[in-house]
Short mmCIF file of C-alpha atoms in Angstrom, two decimals:
data_model
loop_
_atom_site.label_atom_id
_atom_site.label_comp_id
_atom_site.label_asym_id
_atom_site.label_seq_id
_atom_site.Cartn_x
_atom_site.Cartn_y
_atom_site.Cartn_z
CA UNK A 1176 -16.33 8.76 -47.74
CA UNK A 1177 -16.74 10.83 -50.91
CA UNK A 1178 -15.18 10.51 -54.30
CA UNK A 1179 -12.84 13.35 -53.25
CA UNK A 1180 -11.15 11.06 -50.73
CA UNK A 1181 -9.92 7.83 -52.34
CA UNK A 1182 -9.56 4.57 -50.46
CA UNK A 1183 -5.84 4.04 -49.85
CA UNK A 1184 -4.13 0.66 -49.90
CA UNK A 1185 -0.46 -0.15 -49.34
CA UNK A 1186 0.98 -3.36 -50.85
CA UNK A 1187 4.37 -4.54 -49.53
CA UNK A 1188 6.10 -7.25 -51.56
CA UNK A 1189 8.52 -9.84 -50.22
CA UNK A 1190 12.30 -9.60 -50.18
CA UNK A 1191 13.77 -10.49 -46.78
CA UNK A 1192 16.46 -8.03 -45.69
CA UNK A 1193 15.43 -5.74 -48.51
CA UNK A 1194 12.42 -4.87 -46.32
CA UNK A 1195 14.27 -1.80 -45.06
CA UNK A 1196 13.19 -0.27 -48.39
CA UNK A 1197 9.56 -0.53 -47.18
CA UNK A 1198 10.42 1.50 -44.09
CA UNK A 1199 11.82 4.35 -46.20
CA UNK A 1200 8.73 4.35 -48.43
CA UNK A 1201 6.43 4.44 -45.40
CA UNK A 1202 8.43 7.28 -43.89
CA UNK A 1203 7.79 9.35 -47.02
CA UNK A 1204 4.10 8.41 -47.20
CA UNK A 1205 3.55 9.56 -43.63
CA UNK A 1206 5.48 12.84 -43.97
CA UNK A 1207 3.18 15.82 -43.42
CA UNK A 1208 4.63 18.38 -45.84
CA UNK A 1209 5.55 16.65 -49.06
CA UNK A 1210 7.30 18.97 -51.52
CA UNK A 1211 6.47 19.10 -55.22
CA UNK A 1212 3.05 17.38 -55.03
CA UNK A 1213 -0.50 18.69 -55.25
CA UNK A 1214 -2.39 19.94 -52.20
CA UNK A 1215 -4.34 16.68 -51.80
CA UNK A 1216 -1.18 14.64 -51.23
CA UNK A 1217 1.02 16.89 -49.09
CA UNK A 1218 -0.39 15.51 -45.84
CA UNK A 1219 0.31 11.99 -44.53
CA UNK A 1220 -0.86 9.28 -46.92
CA UNK A 1221 -2.31 6.85 -44.37
CA UNK A 1222 -3.50 3.50 -45.78
CA UNK A 1223 -6.75 1.95 -44.60
CA UNK A 1224 -5.70 -1.40 -46.14
CA UNK A 1225 -2.25 -3.01 -45.94
CA UNK A 1226 -1.24 -6.13 -47.88
CA UNK A 1227 2.03 -7.89 -47.06
CA UNK A 1228 3.96 -10.90 -48.30
CA UNK A 1229 7.00 -12.38 -46.55
CA UNK A 1230 8.94 -9.47 -44.97
CA UNK A 1231 6.04 -7.34 -46.20
CA UNK A 1232 3.85 -9.27 -43.75
CA UNK A 1233 6.23 -8.32 -40.91
CA UNK A 1234 6.29 -4.63 -41.84
CA UNK A 1235 2.59 -4.68 -42.72
CA UNK A 1236 1.62 -6.04 -39.30
CA UNK A 1237 3.72 -3.37 -37.59
CA UNK A 1238 2.06 -0.63 -39.66
CA UNK A 1239 -1.46 -1.99 -39.24
CA UNK A 1240 -1.18 -2.14 -35.46
CA UNK A 1241 0.01 1.47 -35.27
CA UNK A 1242 3.83 1.54 -35.36
CA UNK A 1243 4.90 4.96 -36.60
CA UNK A 1244 7.13 5.43 -39.62
CA UNK A 1245 9.98 6.71 -37.45
CA UNK A 1246 9.66 3.70 -35.15
CA UNK A 1247 9.76 1.30 -38.10
CA UNK A 1248 12.85 3.02 -39.50
CA UNK A 1249 14.56 2.80 -36.10
CA UNK A 1250 13.82 -0.95 -35.87
CA UNK A 1251 15.37 -1.59 -39.28
CA UNK A 1252 18.50 0.43 -38.53
CA UNK A 1253 19.12 -1.70 -35.43
CA UNK A 1254 18.36 -5.14 -36.92
CA UNK A 1255 21.20 -7.60 -37.47
CA UNK A 1256 21.28 -11.10 -38.94
CA UNK A 1257 21.23 -12.75 -35.50
CA UNK A 1258 17.84 -11.13 -34.83
CA UNK A 1259 16.30 -13.07 -37.72
CA UNK A 1260 17.98 -16.46 -38.08
CA UNK A 1261 20.43 -19.03 -36.76
CA UNK A 1262 21.76 -22.54 -37.39
CA UNK A 1263 19.12 -25.29 -36.99
CA UNK A 1264 19.70 -27.39 -33.85
CA UNK A 1265 19.49 -30.63 -35.85
CA UNK A 1266 22.46 -29.69 -38.06
CA UNK A 1267 25.64 -31.36 -36.87
CA UNK A 1268 29.40 -31.56 -37.43
CA UNK A 1269 30.58 -31.04 -40.99
CA UNK A 1270 27.23 -29.69 -42.24
CA UNK A 1271 27.07 -27.09 -39.50
CA UNK A 1272 30.66 -26.00 -40.19
CA UNK A 1273 30.04 -25.64 -43.94
CA UNK A 1274 26.80 -23.70 -43.49
CA UNK A 1275 28.39 -21.42 -40.87
CA UNK A 1276 31.30 -20.65 -43.18
CA UNK A 1277 28.99 -20.11 -46.15
CA UNK A 1278 26.78 -17.56 -44.41
CA UNK A 1279 29.75 -15.92 -42.73
CA UNK A 1280 31.05 -15.28 -46.26
CA UNK A 1281 27.67 -14.10 -47.61
CA UNK A 1282 26.58 -11.95 -44.68
CA UNK A 1283 29.82 -11.30 -42.78
CA UNK A 1284 28.00 -12.58 -39.70
CA UNK A 1285 28.61 -15.50 -37.36
CA UNK A 1286 25.30 -17.23 -36.79
CA UNK A 1287 24.76 -19.18 -33.57
CA UNK A 1288 23.01 -22.52 -33.23
CA UNK A 1289 19.40 -21.93 -32.17
CA UNK A 1290 18.42 -23.46 -28.84
CA UNK A 1291 16.00 -26.36 -29.44
CA UNK A 1292 13.52 -24.76 -27.04
CA UNK A 1293 13.28 -21.70 -29.32
CA UNK A 1294 13.73 -23.44 -32.66
CA UNK A 1295 11.16 -23.46 -35.47
CA UNK A 1296 12.85 -26.26 -37.45
CA UNK A 1297 11.28 -29.72 -37.77
CA UNK A 1298 13.56 -32.73 -37.29
CA UNK A 1299 13.08 -35.01 -40.34
CA UNK A 1300 13.12 -38.78 -40.10
CA UNK A 1301 15.86 -39.15 -42.74
CA UNK A 1302 19.34 -37.72 -42.95
CA UNK A 1303 19.87 -35.08 -45.61
CA UNK A 1304 21.79 -35.30 -47.81
CA UNK A 1305 21.47 -39.12 -47.72
CA UNK A 1306 24.64 -40.95 -46.76
CA UNK A 1307 23.86 -44.57 -47.76
CA UNK A 1308 27.47 -45.79 -47.40
CA UNK A 1309 28.02 -44.31 -43.96
CA UNK A 1310 26.82 -45.92 -40.71
CA UNK A 1311 23.95 -44.04 -39.02
CA UNK A 1312 26.03 -42.99 -36.01
CA UNK A 1313 28.63 -41.35 -38.29
CA UNK A 1314 25.97 -39.72 -40.48
CA UNK A 1315 24.46 -38.23 -37.34
CA UNK A 1316 27.82 -36.72 -36.42
CA UNK A 1317 28.72 -35.48 -39.90
CA UNK A 1318 25.36 -34.16 -41.07
CA UNK A 1319 22.63 -34.55 -38.48
CA UNK A 1320 18.94 -34.32 -39.30
CA UNK A 1321 17.69 -31.11 -40.91
CA UNK A 1322 15.52 -29.98 -43.77
CA UNK A 1323 16.34 -26.24 -43.95
CA UNK A 1324 19.57 -24.25 -43.88
CA UNK A 1325 18.56 -21.64 -41.31
CA UNK A 1326 16.17 -21.49 -38.35
CA UNK A 1327 13.68 -18.63 -37.77
CA UNK A 1328 13.46 -18.98 -34.01
CA UNK A 1329 15.17 -15.59 -33.57
CA UNK A 1330 12.64 -13.92 -35.91
CA UNK A 1331 9.79 -15.38 -33.85
CA UNK A 1332 11.20 -13.60 -30.79
CA UNK A 1333 12.05 -10.42 -32.74
CA UNK A 1334 8.46 -10.04 -33.92
CA UNK A 1335 7.57 -9.28 -30.31
CA UNK A 1336 10.74 -7.66 -28.97
CA UNK A 1337 11.40 -5.31 -31.93
CA UNK A 1338 8.27 -5.18 -34.10
CA UNK A 1339 5.98 -5.20 -31.01
CA UNK A 1340 3.58 -7.76 -32.47
CA UNK A 1341 0.31 -7.88 -30.53
CA UNK A 1342 -2.47 -10.08 -31.90
CA UNK A 1343 -5.22 -8.38 -29.89
CA UNK A 1344 -4.15 -4.90 -30.96
CA UNK A 1345 -3.99 -6.01 -34.58
CA UNK A 1346 -7.43 -7.62 -34.42
CA UNK A 1347 -9.00 -4.35 -33.21
CA UNK A 1348 -7.04 -2.08 -35.56
CA UNK A 1349 -8.86 0.33 -37.86
CA UNK A 1350 -6.41 -0.73 -40.59
CA UNK A 1351 -7.25 -3.91 -42.49
CA UNK A 1352 -4.34 -6.31 -43.00
CA UNK A 1353 -3.91 -9.17 -45.47
CA UNK A 1354 -0.86 -11.45 -45.51
CA UNK A 1355 -0.07 -14.21 -48.01
CA UNK A 1356 1.37 -17.71 -47.57
CA UNK A 1357 1.73 -20.82 -49.74
CA UNK A 1358 0.28 -24.15 -48.61
CA UNK A 1359 3.09 -26.74 -48.72
CA UNK A 1360 0.85 -29.73 -49.45
CA UNK A 1361 -1.03 -28.21 -52.42
CA UNK A 1362 0.88 -25.13 -53.62
CA UNK A 1363 -2.23 -22.97 -53.10
CA UNK A 1364 -2.00 -19.34 -52.11
CA UNK A 1365 -3.72 -18.67 -48.78
CA UNK A 1366 -4.45 -15.28 -47.24
CA UNK A 1367 -4.82 -14.42 -43.55
CA UNK A 1368 -6.59 -11.25 -42.49
CA UNK A 1369 -7.76 -9.31 -39.46
CA UNK A 1370 -11.01 -8.71 -41.39
CA UNK A 1371 -13.54 -10.94 -43.09
CA UNK A 1372 -13.20 -10.50 -46.84
CA UNK A 1373 -16.29 -10.66 -49.03
CA UNK A 1374 -16.15 -11.47 -52.73
CA UNK A 1375 -18.67 -8.91 -54.02
CA UNK A 1376 -18.60 -10.19 -57.59
CA UNK A 1377 -19.62 -13.71 -56.53
CA UNK A 1378 -21.72 -12.69 -53.56
CA UNK A 1379 -19.96 -14.79 -50.91
CA UNK A 1380 -17.01 -14.69 -48.47
CA UNK A 1381 -13.65 -15.40 -50.11
CA UNK A 1382 -12.75 -19.06 -49.60
CA UNK A 1383 -9.00 -18.35 -49.78
CA UNK A 1384 -8.98 -15.98 -46.77
CA UNK A 1385 -8.72 -17.18 -43.17
CA UNK A 1386 -9.59 -14.75 -40.35
CA UNK A 1387 -6.96 -13.92 -37.76
CA UNK A 1388 -3.32 -12.80 -37.78
CA UNK A 1389 -1.02 -14.69 -35.42
CA UNK A 1390 2.73 -14.67 -34.94
CA UNK A 1391 2.92 -18.12 -36.56
CA UNK A 1392 1.01 -16.89 -39.62
CA UNK A 1393 3.45 -14.03 -40.11
CA UNK A 1394 6.29 -16.55 -39.84
CA UNK A 1395 4.47 -18.70 -42.40
CA UNK A 1396 4.48 -15.82 -44.88
CA UNK A 1397 8.27 -15.48 -44.35
CA UNK A 1398 9.17 -19.18 -44.64
CA UNK A 1399 11.46 -19.20 -47.70
CA UNK A 1400 11.60 -22.84 -48.88
CA UNK A 1401 14.82 -24.74 -48.06
CA UNK A 1402 16.40 -21.64 -46.51
CA UNK A 1403 13.88 -21.44 -43.64
CA UNK A 1404 11.57 -24.13 -42.20
CA UNK A 1405 7.93 -24.31 -43.14
CA UNK A 1406 5.50 -23.11 -40.49
CA UNK A 1407 2.61 -25.14 -39.14
CA UNK A 1408 -0.77 -23.50 -38.54
CA UNK A 1409 -2.86 -25.66 -36.24
CA UNK A 1410 -6.21 -23.98 -36.96
CA UNK A 1411 -6.01 -24.71 -40.69
CA UNK A 1412 -4.14 -28.00 -40.08
CA UNK A 1413 -1.62 -27.08 -42.79
CA UNK A 1414 2.04 -26.32 -43.36
CA UNK A 1415 3.04 -23.08 -45.08
CA UNK A 1416 5.93 -21.64 -47.04
CA UNK A 1417 6.62 -18.07 -48.15
CA UNK A 1418 3.67 -16.41 -49.89
CA UNK A 1419 5.97 -14.96 -52.57
CA UNK A 1420 6.21 -18.43 -54.15
CA UNK A 1421 2.84 -17.93 -55.83
CA UNK A 1422 1.65 -14.37 -55.07
CA UNK A 1423 4.12 -11.66 -54.16
CA UNK A 1424 1.53 -8.89 -54.51
CA UNK A 1425 -2.01 -10.31 -53.99
CA UNK A 1426 -4.12 -7.36 -55.10
CA UNK A 1427 -7.48 -9.03 -55.74
CA UNK A 1428 -8.43 -9.53 -52.10
CA UNK A 1429 -7.31 -5.99 -51.30
CA UNK A 1430 -9.79 -4.66 -53.86
CA UNK A 1431 -12.53 -6.77 -52.26
CA UNK A 1432 -11.72 -5.18 -48.89
CA UNK A 1433 -12.58 -1.77 -50.36
CA UNK A 1434 -16.29 -2.55 -50.16
CA UNK A 1435 -19.20 -2.31 -52.55
CA UNK A 1436 -19.33 1.45 -53.12
CA UNK A 1437 -17.44 1.56 -56.41
CA UNK A 1438 -18.15 5.28 -56.79
CA UNK A 1439 -15.26 5.80 -54.39
CA UNK A 1440 -11.96 5.63 -56.31
CA UNK A 1441 -8.81 4.16 -54.80
CA UNK A 1442 -5.07 4.75 -54.74
CA UNK A 1443 -2.88 1.68 -54.32
CA UNK A 1444 0.82 2.09 -53.54
CA UNK A 1445 2.68 -1.09 -54.52
CA UNK A 1446 6.20 -1.31 -53.11
CA UNK A 1447 8.43 -3.57 -55.19
CA UNK A 1448 11.95 -4.81 -54.41
CA UNK A 1449 12.80 -5.07 -58.09
CA UNK A 1450 13.43 -2.36 -60.69
CA UNK A 1451 10.17 -1.69 -62.50
CA UNK A 1452 9.98 -1.09 -66.23
CA UNK A 1453 7.10 -1.02 -68.64
CA UNK A 1454 7.39 -3.19 -71.76
CA UNK A 1455 10.15 -1.88 -74.00
CA UNK A 1456 11.40 0.63 -71.45
CA UNK A 1457 14.58 -1.29 -70.55
CA UNK A 1458 16.27 -0.34 -73.82
CA UNK A 1459 15.70 3.35 -73.08
CA UNK A 1460 17.14 3.30 -69.55
CA UNK A 1461 20.89 3.76 -69.80
CA UNK A 1462 21.68 3.04 -66.11
CA UNK A 1463 20.08 -0.38 -66.49
CA UNK A 1464 22.32 -3.28 -67.48
CA UNK A 1465 21.26 -5.10 -70.61
CA UNK A 1466 22.37 -8.54 -69.40
CA UNK A 1467 23.67 -10.26 -66.24
CA UNK A 1468 27.43 -9.86 -65.82
CA UNK A 1469 28.06 -12.76 -63.44
CA UNK A 1470 26.57 -15.90 -61.92
CA UNK A 1471 25.44 -13.80 -58.94
CA UNK A 1472 23.76 -11.34 -61.31
CA UNK A 1473 21.97 -14.19 -63.06
CA UNK A 1474 20.60 -15.53 -59.76
CA UNK A 1475 19.44 -12.04 -58.75
CA UNK A 1476 17.69 -11.39 -62.06
CA UNK A 1477 16.04 -14.82 -62.09
CA UNK A 1478 14.64 -14.49 -58.56
CA UNK A 1479 13.45 -10.94 -59.08
CA UNK A 1480 11.67 -11.65 -62.35
CA UNK A 1481 9.97 -14.69 -60.80
CA UNK A 1482 8.66 -12.48 -57.98
CA UNK A 1483 7.52 -9.84 -60.46
CA UNK A 1484 5.64 -12.10 -62.87
CA UNK A 1485 2.41 -12.40 -60.85
CA UNK A 1486 2.34 -8.63 -60.32
CA UNK A 1487 2.43 -7.96 -64.05
CA UNK A 1488 -0.70 -10.09 -64.41
CA UNK A 1489 -2.38 -8.22 -61.54
CA UNK A 1490 -1.54 -4.92 -63.19
CA UNK A 1491 -3.12 -6.07 -66.45
CA UNK A 1492 -6.26 -6.98 -64.49
CA UNK A 1493 -6.42 -3.52 -62.89
CA UNK A 1494 -5.93 -1.86 -66.27
CA UNK A 1495 -8.76 -3.93 -67.79
CA UNK A 1496 -11.14 -3.08 -64.93
CA UNK A 1497 -10.20 0.61 -65.16
CA UNK A 1498 -11.10 0.56 -68.85
CA UNK A 1499 -14.50 -0.91 -67.96
CA UNK A 1500 -14.98 1.66 -65.18
CA UNK A 1501 -14.21 4.58 -67.48
CA UNK A 1502 -16.51 3.20 -70.18
CA UNK A 1503 -19.35 2.88 -67.66
CA UNK A 1504 -18.94 6.48 -66.58
CA UNK A 1505 -18.74 7.79 -70.14
CA UNK A 1506 -21.97 6.00 -70.97
CA UNK A 1507 -23.51 7.43 -67.80
CA UNK A 1508 -25.41 4.33 -66.77
CA UNK A 1509 -25.22 3.89 -63.00
CA UNK A 1510 -25.17 1.93 -60.82
CA UNK A 1511 -21.59 1.24 -61.76
CA UNK A 1512 -19.93 -2.15 -61.31
CA UNK A 1513 -16.26 -1.19 -61.42
CA UNK A 1514 -14.08 1.06 -59.30
CA UNK A 1515 -11.36 3.32 -60.73
CA UNK A 1516 -8.06 2.19 -59.20
CA UNK A 1517 -4.87 4.26 -59.50
CA UNK A 1518 -1.80 2.02 -59.01
CA UNK A 1519 1.36 3.79 -57.85
CA UNK A 1520 4.49 1.64 -58.23
CA UNK A 1521 7.44 2.41 -55.98
CA UNK A 1522 10.58 0.48 -56.92
CA UNK A 1523 14.37 0.74 -56.70
CA UNK A 1524 16.30 1.89 -59.74
CA UNK A 1525 18.90 -0.90 -59.42
CA UNK A 1526 18.86 -4.59 -58.57
CA UNK A 1527 19.50 -5.51 -54.95
CA UNK A 1528 21.85 -8.49 -54.61
CA UNK A 1529 20.10 -11.83 -54.07
CA UNK A 1530 22.02 -12.43 -50.83
CA UNK A 1531 20.35 -9.35 -49.36
CA UNK A 1532 17.26 -11.54 -48.91
CA UNK A 1533 18.94 -13.14 -45.87
CA UNK A 1534 21.30 -10.26 -45.03
CA UNK A 1535 20.02 -7.83 -42.37
CA UNK A 1536 23.05 -5.63 -41.81
CA UNK A 1537 22.01 -2.32 -40.24
CA UNK A 1538 24.36 -0.17 -42.32
CA UNK A 1539 22.94 -1.49 -45.59
CA UNK A 1540 19.43 -1.12 -44.21
CA UNK A 1541 20.07 2.59 -43.61
CA UNK A 1542 20.96 2.99 -47.29
CA UNK A 1543 17.88 1.08 -48.41
CA UNK A 1544 15.67 3.24 -46.17
CA UNK A 1545 17.00 6.33 -47.91
CA UNK A 1546 16.50 4.75 -51.33
CA UNK A 1547 12.91 3.83 -50.43
CA UNK A 1548 12.13 7.38 -49.36
CA UNK A 1549 13.56 8.85 -52.56
CA UNK A 1550 11.76 6.28 -54.75
CA UNK A 1551 8.41 7.09 -53.11
CA UNK A 1552 9.05 10.79 -53.49
CA UNK A 1553 9.69 10.38 -57.22
CA UNK A 1554 6.55 8.27 -57.68
CA UNK A 1555 4.34 10.84 -55.95
CA UNK A 1556 5.87 13.81 -57.77
CA UNK A 1557 5.32 12.07 -61.10
CA UNK A 1558 1.75 10.98 -60.23
CA UNK A 1559 0.56 14.09 -58.36
CA UNK A 1560 2.65 17.07 -59.56
CA UNK A 1561 2.17 20.44 -57.92
CA UNK A 1562 0.15 22.86 -60.00
#
């Protein structure tokens, strides 16, 4: 590979049902006659590295094992809430009724109780919420035993039936894949990959990366705390929650996957689920609200800014390394230590409602696909304008 052909990496952040936005972005990236961009970027922009967190791990695995953009779009247009989640089998009586009504209101969908044989939910030893004044037999009827609001058994099946997950195909793919999860017992970020990842700066394999992508590890990356159950990984003897808790866009390991030849530049497309603004830009963007208008708005803003915080730090790191790379090249003292990385941020222009994280309605997904395509188009036209 020469310096004329950058290494391409695609980073897909978490966001549940918002993941339809990823599909629209990927559809644009893989289009073969992009309008309004330079000659180097008209053809399909195929990533050699894909990084995914939460629903980004689901889409990332599909992309890395060869699902086409049109196939991914078709999957998202057909998905419904029942393909992803259901009521935990341990939830009983009053609790089940309340949760069913709550999610019927939020998603306009009637979720079924997941069969215990297909469930992913652990059955805790204690009742929750505790009912100290109620006899155990009545607590069992009113509440049951459960530790999460929804069960991901349907998603486990959907990974194969819709997203065509195939561990062997993924292991032999030419595309490197990294997915992130959070260890329940320690709060550490853990990465799983279909490649070994070497830390070139320290001269050793990365200790935070485990080889192998399994269906359970993709579920682990999607396990939103309290909403979904944690996922157990027997090989690492650990329980995992959603990777977005601590690292929604883990860029460092992706840069390590690019290899030691830092003379080769890279382009990294980072797909966010949150409106992106540089410091001070919010005041200049008239379509952007200046403050939350409701309790729902406040929840949406809070969650989105939490997910975005780690990315801002990653972006500062890339900027600092780019400064060092440019200084090295100006001084003309090879061999160089730092690669020039061009980050391309693709993001929606408006907030997506917080409930969309668990809402997988096909009609809304179609709109998000279109928004993702248009957002990617704008990013590329701004970054690589036609001469």
